[in-house]
Amino acid sequence: MKNFSIILKRFLLNKGSAFGGIFLLIIIIGAIFAPLIAPYNWNEVDTGPRLAPPSLDFLFGTDIHGRDVFSRIVYGARYSLSVGVISVLFGIVAGSIFGITIAYIGGRVDIIGSRIIDVMFGFPSFLLSLLVVAIIGVGLWNVVFAVGLASIPHFARIIRSAALQVKEQPYIEACVNMGFGKIRIMFNHILPNIFPIIIVIATMDLGGAIISIASLSFLGLGAQPPEPEWGAMLSSGREYMRYAPWTMIYPGLFLFLTVMSVNLLGDRLSIALDARQSVDKGKV
Amino acid sequence: MVEILNVSNLSTAFQSDYGSKQALKNISFKINEGEVLALVGESGSGKTVTSLSIMGLLPNNAYIQEGNINLIDKKNNQVNILKLTDEKHNLIRGNDISMVFQEPMTCLNPTMTIGDQIVEVILNHKKISKTKAVKEMIDLLGLVEIPDPTQRAREYPHQLSGGMRQRVMISIALACTPKLIIADEPTSALDVTIQAQLLQLLMKLKNSIVSKTSILFITHDLGIVRELADRVIVMYQGEIVEEGQVKEVFDNPEHSYTRNLIQSLPEFKLEERKLTKKDDNKQTKVDDNEIILKIENLFKEFPVEKGFFKESNETVKAVQNISLNVKKNEVLGLVGESGSGKSTLGKSIIKLLQPSRGQIYFNNENISEYSNKQMIKIRQQMQMIFQDPFASLNPRKNILDTLIEPILVHNLMKKNEAINYIKEIINDVGLPIESLRRFPHEFSGGQRQRIGIARALVLKPEFIVADEPVSALDVSIQAQVLNLLENLKKSYNLTMIFISHDLSVIEFFCDKVAVMYLGHIVEIAPVSKLFNSPKHSYTRALLSAVPKVKGKGKEKILIKGDIPSPINPPSGCVFRTRCPNPGIDCKGGNIEMGLIEVEPGHWVDQCCANCN
């Protein structure tokens, strides 16, 4: 607990991570309490004049159907955050299982597994997601799955190398000596020891996942109208960009700020967890 | 006598997120010209911080609170080191004060030849031509007794052995004939025989050319202090608890901490035991008839990885043709220098490594070909205590989880029964019950090793391999853990293989000893026989190489050179290349390795058995 408070202190003392943390907190609260915060129904057409500029009634203006952009962004936070988190979760769980397994079993399994990762690295991950969407079809959850799938090789490679290091530790040898089975050693002993790394890479990847999903939605492959996903909102605002820029600016701004906050947080998280080790070493 | 360094009222502290921690508390001492001053203490006593304060090499989070360090430099000016700017300090480092570190590999630049590195130091501080500097460098390498210096100067650090590297470090330290050399545990990372060579070199240097240079020798090894130093300072928790001439401090220690430190040395404990419990022969309990472990012609070889496409035929011959028996309730010691294969043998016996060839019988069951699955049942019977108490405990599991998991996996008891049982064991190893809820990083090294021992005991094994269980611990803690092991051995009816490089620990703890060299057992005998009348020349050299607090001044049998590579060991007797008195047949490598019994229970390699 002492360590936790030190990490928290490190976070708050850093302007970047403090900003990121506070902004994300606002977004998360907004997403949870969306019905209380949003002034209008996100899907109700003609709540005001079409393409009205921002005003006191419509903070971020209205879109072509006269829907309140602010309300849509508040509800959209639910999509953007949850799809990002879910796709990263999917990627990291699969990547961890794959990475730890090939690292621990080693030998031929490791060689073949590593080559599979290399081959998948050959494709740009965005292209890989496109490919998956092309196969399984259009839709928000398909995109989430595709982005998660495309991130597996990246996660697996980092986790494999971390697991290789832990595998060499004497306490793993001690486990073998106790007569523990492979599965127990891999997931009860190696996994907890690389958990900090997993958290850091997952956080660092979250921003990218949110962007990728929004991009695919922007291309029309993900969330379908009228869902207020930010990428989809950007896409539908594109046509009116000239005379109603607010239909694009605000979803874009929130996407940008959210991703930046996540990245700032991730950066700081890796430093904080690293720094803790150096403090421990510094003890004389 | 001229005082060259005067440290007065020095206090140093470390700043961290946890607050500041005092590392040195108001310490004062001086060093005279030409004197060897030893700084002894256990880890955390502030020895290294003292040396770093003098060198001005403290880490960024450390600061000097108060005090003065005055040095008489080469021009006979008195300088207060702590008041110097970084640039001026640089002029002093290497020139007036130089340092020898513990780990020579990390202190030498791997991309430069050692010759260039020495020349660089010389040119940095002296205004002489390069050719002259090169000549000086060759002289220096000769001074530290590196054979064939012109050739060696062109080699890179990784081409040299640990002992050679440390000689290079010493030559760098000597390069500008400094007023003071600070040697921080310079021999701790080396094997005893190599250590003995280096200590002899330091003694020689001290008595000859550099007789005006003083040495501040930092060590935890009291034996070295006794052999090398003139004066000694004992440190404890950042304070100087005792200071005086070596002989006086060792013969009549005044401070209780010093007294404890000396008495916890195995050599003293051994004596104590001989005095107090003459009749309690520790071998009485050994059951001669029941052989628990029997090894026949065991080999373990590791393939050498060569390159991506090349097939390799070469192997590291770690364990070669070893046969031995361990009887019930016996403790067999395995002793040898690093690279002798003792740990590999230990791990092969409990099948953490799959032996290449040979048979292992455990309770008359041949387990040598057992798969990992088949081993699971056997593992309950044979356990291991690991060397590094820091690394051998899972840092993310609390002690209860660590200890209860094996019981539950092997289905020995119900959960609540197991908790009670673990409480008993944790009590047996001398830890409070509350420790069960804590995590490994909350314990000290000695306590962690107690946890490691408890873990080895939970499955109620009859046989334990202890791989250097006390080597990572401070002397006083070492003594406590050894006592604990000895008591547990009796109460749990254990049979053990005890691996150590420390002969005095072996003598204290074991019934029978096997001496290993380059993968072979060269001598095996009951403890008293081996230590009183060693037959093999390697055993003799090993025994005499250990610096001892008692019996200073005994003639040392030094063995030359380094351990040969286990990839291409010498033919015939593997020790012949370093043997101090090889016979004609041994030199030619014509005698095969093989043990013969010279006395009942005392086996020696036939090469040496015939020579002597």
Tab-separated table of N, CA and C in Angstrom, chain B residues 409-523:
chain	number	residue	atom	x	y	z
B	409	VAL	N	-0.975	-29.098	-3.965
B	409	VAL	CA	-0.755	-29.727	-5.266
B	409	VAL	C	-0.558	-31.227	-5.106
B	410	HIS	N	0.184	-31.602	-4.076
B	410	HIS	CA	0.442	-33.028	-3.876
B	410	HIS	C	-0.649	-33.710	-3.059
B	411	ASN	N	-1.696	-32.938	-2.719
B	411	ASN	CA	-2.819	-33.511	-1.993
B	411	ASN	C	-2.430	-34.186	-0.692
B	412	LEU	N	-1.527	-33.566	0.048
B	412	LEU	CA	-1.070	-34.203	1.277
B	412	LEU	C	-2.054	-33.981	2.415
B	413	MET	N	-2.683	-32.789	2.430
B	413	MET	CA	-3.562	-32.456	3.553
B	413	MET	C	-4.698	-31.587	3.069
B	414	LYS	N	-5.692	-31.453	3.947
B	414	LYS	CA	-6.762	-30.476	3.707
B	414	LYS	C	-6.214	-29.095	4.005
B	415	LYS	N	-6.911	-28.081	3.504
B	415	LYS	CA	-6.370	-26.737	3.606
B	415	LYS	C	-6.150	-26.268	5.054
B	416	ASN	N	-7.150	-26.476	5.924
B	416	ASN	CA	-6.959	-25.955	7.296
B	416	ASN	C	-5.914	-26.755	8.075
B	417	GLU	N	-5.849	-28.043	7.769
B	417	GLU	CA	-4.793	-28.874	8.354
B	417	GLU	C	-3.429	-28.345	7.918
B	418	ALA	N	-3.342	-28.032	6.619
B	418	ALA	CA	-2.076	-27.565	6.051
B	418	ALA	C	-1.644	-26.269	6.708
B	419	ILE	N	-2.598	-25.380	6.979
B	419	ILE	CA	-2.225	-24.102	7.599
B	419	ILE	C	-1.599	-24.333	8.964
B	420	ASN	N	-2.186	-25.223	9.736
B	420	ASN	CA	-1.606	-25.523	11.045
B	420	ASN	C	-0.208	-26.119	10.924
B	421	TYR	N	-0.077	-27.001	9.942
B	421	TYR	CA	1.210	-27.651	9.720
B	421	TYR	C	2.274	-26.631	9.332
B	422	ILE	N	1.864	-25.665	8.478
B	422	ILE	CA	2.813	-24.637	8.047
B	422	ILE	C	3.218	-23.757	9.218
B	423	LYS	N	2.266	-23.490	10.099
B	423	LYS	CA	2.599	-22.699	11.286
B	423	LYS	C	3.686	-23.389	12.103
B	424	GLU	N	3.565	-24.707	12.208
B	424	GLU	CA	4.589	-25.468	12.922
B	424	GLU	C	5.954	-25.306	12.256
B	425	ILE	N	5.957	-25.475	10.932
B	425	ILE	CA	7.236	-25.423	10.216
B	425	ILE	C	7.861	-24.041	10.310
B	426	ILE	N	7.030	-23.016	10.163
B	426	ILE	CA	7.567	-21.653	10.188
B	426	ILE	C	8.145	-21.362	11.565
B	427	ASN	N	7.545	-21.976	12.567
B	427	ASN	CA	8.083	-21.873	13.918
B	427	ASN	C	9.417	-22.617	14.025
B	428	ASP	N	9.459	-23.788	13.392
B	428	ASP	CA	10.690	-24.591	13.417
B	428	ASP	C	11.870	-23.869	12.772
B	429	VAL	N	11.607	-23.095	11.726
B	429	VAL	CA	12.721	-22.405	11.083
B	429	VAL	C	12.980	-21.048	11.736
B	430	GLY	N	12.293	-20.788	12.820
B	430	GLY	CA	12.620	-19.610	13.608
B	430	GLY	C	12.048	-18.311	13.101
B	431	LEU	N	10.868	-18.383	12.487
B	431	LEU	CA	10.217	-17.148	12.047
B	431	LEU	C	8.887	-17.009	12.788
B	432	PRO	N	8.464	-15.768	13.037
B	432	PRO	CA	7.177	-15.570	13.701
B	432	PRO	C	6.014	-15.924	12.773
B	433	ILE	N	4.886	-16.332	13.378
B	433	ILE	CA	3.720	-16.747	12.594
B	433	ILE	C	3.230	-15.614	11.691
B	434	GLU	N	3.396	-14.366	12.163
B	434	GLU	CA	2.900	-13.232	11.376
B	434	GLU	C	3.552	-13.174	9.993
B	435	SER	N	4.754	-13.749	9.863
B	435	SER	CA	5.435	-13.630	8.568
B	435	SER	C	4.663	-14.303	7.443
B	436	LEU	N	3.739	-15.197	7.798
B	436	LEU	CA	3.009	-15.908	6.749
B	436	LEU	C	2.258	-14.962	5.834
B	437	ARG	N	1.802	-13.854	6.370
B	437	ARG	CA	1.020	-12.953	5.532
B	437	ARG	C	1.889	-11.972	4.764
B	438	ARG	N	3.180	-11.996	5.007
B	438	ARG	CA	4.035	-11.006	4.348
B	438	ARG	C	4.641	-11.536	3.060
B	439	PHE	N	5.242	-10.604	2.295
B	439	PHE	CA	5.825	-10.939	1.006
B	439	PHE	C	7.352	-10.987	1.102
B	440	PRO	N	7.992	-11.733	0.192
B	440	PRO	CA	9.436	-11.924	0.297
B	440	PRO	C	10.237	-10.629	0.473
B	441	HIS	N	9.850	-9.534	-0.204
B	441	HIS	CA	10.708	-8.342	-0.118
B	441	HIS	C	10.685	-7.705	1.261
B	442	GLU	N	9.781	-8.154	2.123
B	442	GLU	CA	9.732	-7.565	3.460
B	442	GLU	C	10.713	-8.244	4.424
B	443	PHE	N	11.442	-9.225	3.928
B	443	PHE	CA	12.347	-9.962	4.812
B	443	PHE	C	13.806	-9.667	4.498
B	444	SER	N	14.664	-9.928	5.474
B	444	SER	CA	16.105	-9.799	5.234
B	444	SER	C	16.613	-11.073	4.562
B	445	GLY	N	17.854	-11.045	4.102
B	445	GLY	CA	18.418	-12.196	3.401
B	445	GLY	C	18.364	-13.478	4.223
B	446	GLY	N	18.737	-13.386	5.488
B	446	GLY	CA	18.741	-14.562	6.342
B	446	GLY	C	17.340	-15.116	6.537
B	447	GLN	N	16.382	-14.204	6.742
B	447	GLN	CA	15.001	-14.648	6.930
B	447	GLN	C	14.474	-15.317	5.670
B	448	ARG	N	14.840	-14.736	4.516
B	448	ARG	CA	14.374	-15.332	3.266
B	448	ARG	C	14.918	-16.734	3.106
B	449	GLN	N	16.182	-16.931	3.506
B	449	GLN	CA	16.732	-18.268	3.375
B	449	GLN	C	15.999	-19.223	4.313
B	450	ARG	N	15.559	-18.734	5.480
B	450	ARG	CA	14.759	-19.574	6.365
B	450	ARG	C	13.456	-19.984	5.688
B	451	ILE	N	12.877	-19.037	4.935
B	451	ILE	CA	11.656	-19.370	4.201
B	451	ILE	C	11.966	-20.427	3.143
B	452	GLY	N	13.108	-20.249	2.460
B	452	GLY	CA	13.519	-21.229	1.457
B	452	GLY	C	13.672	-22.617	2.072
B	453	ILE	N	14.210	-22.644	3.283
B	453	ILE	CA	14.375	-23.925	3.978
B	453	ILE	C	13.007	-24.501	4.336
B	454	ALA	N	12.123	-23.626	4.829
B	454	ALA	CA	10.778	-24.085	5.181
B	454	ALA	C	10.091	-24.677	3.958
B	455	ARG	N	10.292	-24.038	2.802
B	455	ARG	CA	9.652	-24.546	1.602
B	455	ARG	C	10.187	-25.926	1.248
B	456	ALA	N	11.490	-26.116	1.464
B	456	ALA	CA	12.049	-27.432	1.162
B	456	ALA	C	11.507	-28.493	2.112
B	457	LEU	N	11.075	-28.046	3.308
B	457	LEU	CA	10.627	-29.030	4.294
B	457	LEU	C	9.149	-29.379	4.214
B	458	VAL	N	8.327	-28.508	3.627
B	458	VAL	CA	6.879	-28.737	3.734
B	458	VAL	C	6.413	-30.075	3.183
B	459	LEU	N	7.115	-30.585	2.190
B	459	LEU	CA	6.652	-31.848	1.614
B	459	LEU	C	7.196	-33.052	2.376
B	460	LYS	N	7.832	-32.800	3.510
B	460	LYS	CA	8.433	-33.850	4.331
B	460	LYS	C	9.347	-34.759	3.517
B	461	PRO	N	10.363	-34.182	2.883
B	461	PRO	CA	11.256	-35.011	2.063
B	461	PRO	C	12.235	-35.770	2.949
B	462	GLU	N	12.831	-36.832	2.413
B	462	GLU	CA	13.903	-37.453	3.183
B	462	GLU	C	15.262	-37.004	2.698
B	463	PHE	N	15.273	-36.401	1.514
B	463	PHE	CA	16.558	-36.058	0.927
B	463	PHE	C	16.518	-34.621	0.416
B	464	ILE	N	17.562	-33.842	0.743
B	464	ILE	CA	17.590	-32.446	0.312
B	464	ILE	C	18.935	-32.134	-0.319
B	465	VAL	N	18.896	-31.448	-1.461
B	465	VAL	CA	20.123	-30.914	-2.029
B	465	VAL	C	20.163	-29.437	-1.669
B	466	ALA	N	21.178	-29.030	-0.926
B	466	ALA	CA	21.306	-27.625	-0.551
B	466	ALA	C	22.422	-27.018	-1.383
B	467	ASP	N	22.064	-26.136	-2.304
B	467	ASP	CA	23.038	-25.575	-3.232
B	467	ASP	C	23.526	-24.231	-2.699
B	468	GLU	N	24.682	-24.213	-2.090
B	468	GLU	CA	25.266	-23.005	-1.514
B	468	GLU	C	24.241	-22.233	-0.677
B	469	PRO	N	23.628	-22.887	0.303
B	469	PRO	CA	22.517	-22.222	0.985
B	469	PRO	C	22.928	-21.018	1.820
B	470	VAL	N	24.198	-20.915	2.195
B	470	VAL	CA	24.578	-19.785	3.056
B	470	VAL	C	25.562	-18.823	2.379
B	471	SER	N	25.884	-19.073	1.105
B	471	SER	CA	26.927	-18.257	0.470
B	471	SER	C	26.526	-16.806	0.298
B	472	ALA	N	25.235	-16.545	0.139
B	472	ALA	CA	24.813	-15.172	-0.118
B	472	ALA	C	24.598	-14.398	1.178
B	473	LEU	N	24.896	-15.033	2.300
B	473	LEU	CA	24.560	-14.401	3.574
B	473	LEU	C	25.791	-13.868	4.298
B	474	ASP	N	25.574	-12.890	5.157
B	474	ASP	CA	26.655	-12.361	5.984
B	474	ASP	C	27.099	-13.392	7.017
B	475	VAL	N	28.328	-13.234	7.500
B	475	VAL	CA	28.904	-14.251	8.387
B	475	VAL	C	28.015	-14.581	9.587
B	476	SER	N	27.518	-13.546	10.271
B	476	SER	CA	26.770	-13.840	11.497
B	476	SER	C	25.446	-14.528	11.169
B	477	ILE	N	24.832	-14.118	10.048
B	477	ILE	CA	23.585	-14.743	9.622
B	477	ILE	C	23.859	-16.168	9.166
B	478	GLN	N	25.003	-16.319	8.470
B	478	GLN	CA	25.425	-17.637	8.001
B	478	GLN	C	25.466	-18.631	9.161
B	479	ALA	N	26.036	-18.173	10.268
B	479	ALA	CA	26.161	-19.046	11.436
B	479	ALA	C	24.781	-19.461	11.941
B	480	GLN	N	23.868	-18.501	12.001
B	480	GLN	CA	22.521	-18.831	12.481
B	480	GLN	C	21.838	-19.847	11.575
B	481	VAL	N	21.953	-19.621	10.264
B	481	VAL	CA	21.277	-20.523	9.328
B	481	VAL	C	21.896	-21.919	9.391
B	482	LEU	N	23.225	-21.975	9.541
B	482	LEU	CA	23.871	-23.285	9.653
B	482	LEU	C	23.396	-24.027	10.899
B	483	ASN	N	23.296	-23.293	12.018
B	483	ASN	CA	22.793	-23.917	13.239
B	483	ASN	C	21.397	-24.470	13.026
B	484	LEU	N	20.573	-23.654	12.370
B	484	LEU	CA	19.198	-24.062	12.103
B	484	LEU	C	19.179	-25.347	11.277
B	485	LEU	N	19.985	-25.347	10.203
B	485	LEU	CA	20.011	-26.524	9.328
B	485	LEU	C	20.440	-27.759	10.103
B	486	GLU	N	21.387	-27.563	10.993
B	486	GLU	CA	21.875	-28.708	11.740
B	486	GLU	C	20.782	-29.282	12.655
B	487	ASN	N	20.039	-28.370	13.289
B	487	ASN	CA	18.950	-28.849	14.146
B	487	ASN	C	17.857	-29.537	13.338
B	488	LEU	N	17.516	-28.934	12.198
B	488	LEU	CA	16.450	-29.500	11.379
B	488	LEU	C	16.858	-30.865	10.837
B	489	LYS	N	18.134	-30.975	10.515
B	489	LYS	CA	18.638	-32.236	9.986
B	489	LYS	C	18.328	-33.365	10.972
B	490	LYS	N	18.515	-33.071	12.261
B	490	LYS	CA	18.230	-34.095	13.266
B	490	LYS	C	16.740	-34.308	13.425
B	491	SER	N	15.989	-33.201	13.585
B	491	SER	CA	14.575	-33.381	13.915
B	491	SER	C	13.765	-33.902	12.730
B	492	TYR	N	14.187	-33.624	11.519
B	492	TYR	CA	13.431	-34.100	10.365
B	492	TYR	C	14.065	-35.325	9.718
B	493	ASN	N	15.111	-35.861	10.344
B	493	ASN	CA	15.760	-37.062	9.810
B	493	ASN	C	16.199	-36.922	8.367
B	494	LEU	N	16.931	-35.870	8.080
B	494	LEU	CA	17.244	-35.575	6.695
B	494	LEU	C	18.547	-36.200	6.242
B	495	THR	N	18.584	-36.522	4.977
B	495	THR	CA	19.816	-36.886	4.310
B	495	THR	C	20.099	-35.740	3.351
B	496	MET	N	21.329	-35.291	3.284
B	496	MET	CA	21.567	-34.100	2.477
B	496	MET	C	22.796	-34.205	1.593
B	497	ILE	N	22.721	-33.477	0.488
B	497	ILE	CA	23.928	-33.143	-0.262
B	497	ILE	C	24.098	-31.647	-0.094
B	498	PHE	N	25.233	-31.242	0.410
B	498	PHE	CA	25.461	-29.853	0.754
B	498	PHE	C	26.561	-29.310	-0.161
B	499	ILE	N	26.163	-28.396	-1.048
B	499	ILE	CA	27.115	-27.879	-2.023
B	499	ILE	C	27.655	-26.547	-1.528
B	500	SER	N	28.965	-26.384	-1.538
B	500	SER	CA	29.516	-25.102	-1.107
B	500	SER	C	30.911	-24.928	-1.666
B	501	HIS	N	31.309	-23.684	-1.844
B	501	HIS	CA	32.697	-23.441	-2.217
B	501	HIS	C	33.497	-23.102	-0.967
B	502	ASP	N	32.799	-22.992	0.153
B	502	ASP	CA	33.444	-22.543	1.376
B	502	ASP	C	33.834	-23.748	2.228
B	503	LEU	N	35.135	-24.002	2.292
B	503	LEU	CA	35.606	-25.213	2.961
B	503	LEU	C	35.271	-25.236	4.443
B	504	SER	N	35.320	-24.070	5.094
B	504	SER	CA	35.081	-24.103	6.532
B	504	SER	C	33.619	-24.435	6.830
B	505	VAL	N	32.719	-23.975	5.955
B	505	VAL	CA	31.312	-24.328	6.133
B	505	VAL	C	31.126	-25.832	5.972
B	506	ILE	N	31.793	-26.381	4.955
B	506	ILE	CA	31.716	-27.815	4.703
B	506	ILE	C	32.227	-28.609	5.909
B	507	GLU	N	33.358	-28.146	6.426
B	507	GLU	CA	33.953	-28.863	7.557
B	507	GLU	C	33.002	-28.842	8.754
B	508	PHE	N	32.332	-27.723	8.907
B	508	PHE	CA	31.422	-27.585	10.035
B	508	PHE	C	30.195	-28.476	9.879
B	509	PHE	N	29.730	-28.613	8.665
B	509	PHE	CA	28.393	-29.159	8.499
B	509	PHE	C	28.326	-30.601	8.010
B	510	CYS	N	29.340	-31.067	7.311
B	510	CYS	CA	29.164	-32.342	6.600
B	510	CYS	C	29.812	-33.529	7.300
B	511	ASP	N	29.362	-34.728	6.911
B	511	ASP	CA	29.961	-35.960	7.408
B	511	ASP	C	31.040	-36.442	6.451
B	512	LYS	N	30.746	-36.278	5.159
B	512	LYS	CA	31.646	-36.800	4.146
B	512	LYS	C	31.800	-35.694	3.106
B	513	VAL	N	32.953	-35.608	2.492
B	513	VAL	CA	33.162	-34.550	1.502
B	513	VAL	C	33.655	-35.127	0.199
B	514	ALA	N	33.132	-34.596	-0.905
B	514	ALA	CA	33.674	-34.919	-2.214
B	514	ALA	C	34.226	-33.630	-2.804
B	515	VAL	N	35.505	-33.658	-3.205
B	515	VAL	CA	36.121	-32.476	-3.803
B	515	VAL	C	36.012	-32.602	-5.315
B	516	MET	N	35.469	-31.569	-5.954
B	516	MET	CA	35.301	-31.638	-7.405
B	516	MET	C	36.231	-30.675	-8.109
B	517	TYR	N	36.700	-31.114	-9.268
B	517	TYR	CA	37.529	-30.262	-10.101
B	517	TYR	C	37.230	-30.582	-11.556
B	518	LEU	N	36.811	-29.581	-12.302
B	518	LEU	CA	36.513	-29.751	-13.726
B	518	LEU	C	35.598	-30.939	-14.022
B	519	GLY	N	34.561	-31.079	-13.241
B	519	GLY	CA	33.587	-32.118	-13.516
B	519	GLY	C	33.897	-33.474	-12.915
B	520	HIS	N	35.080	-33.625	-12.368
B	520	HIS	CA	35.438	-34.902	-11.761
B	520	HIS	C	35.481	-34.801	-10.248
B	521	ILE	N	35.190	-35.904	-9.589
B	521	ILE	CA	35.486	-35.963	-8.164
B	521	ILE	C	36.924	-36.420	-8.037
B	522	VAL	N	37.763	-35.598	-7.368
B	522	VAL	CA	39.168	-35.992	-7.267
B	522	VAL	C	39.478	-36.635	-5.924
B	523	GLU	N	38.637	-36.370	-4.937
B	523	GLU	CA	38.879	-36.987	-3.640
B	523	GLU	C	37.562	-37.041	-2.890
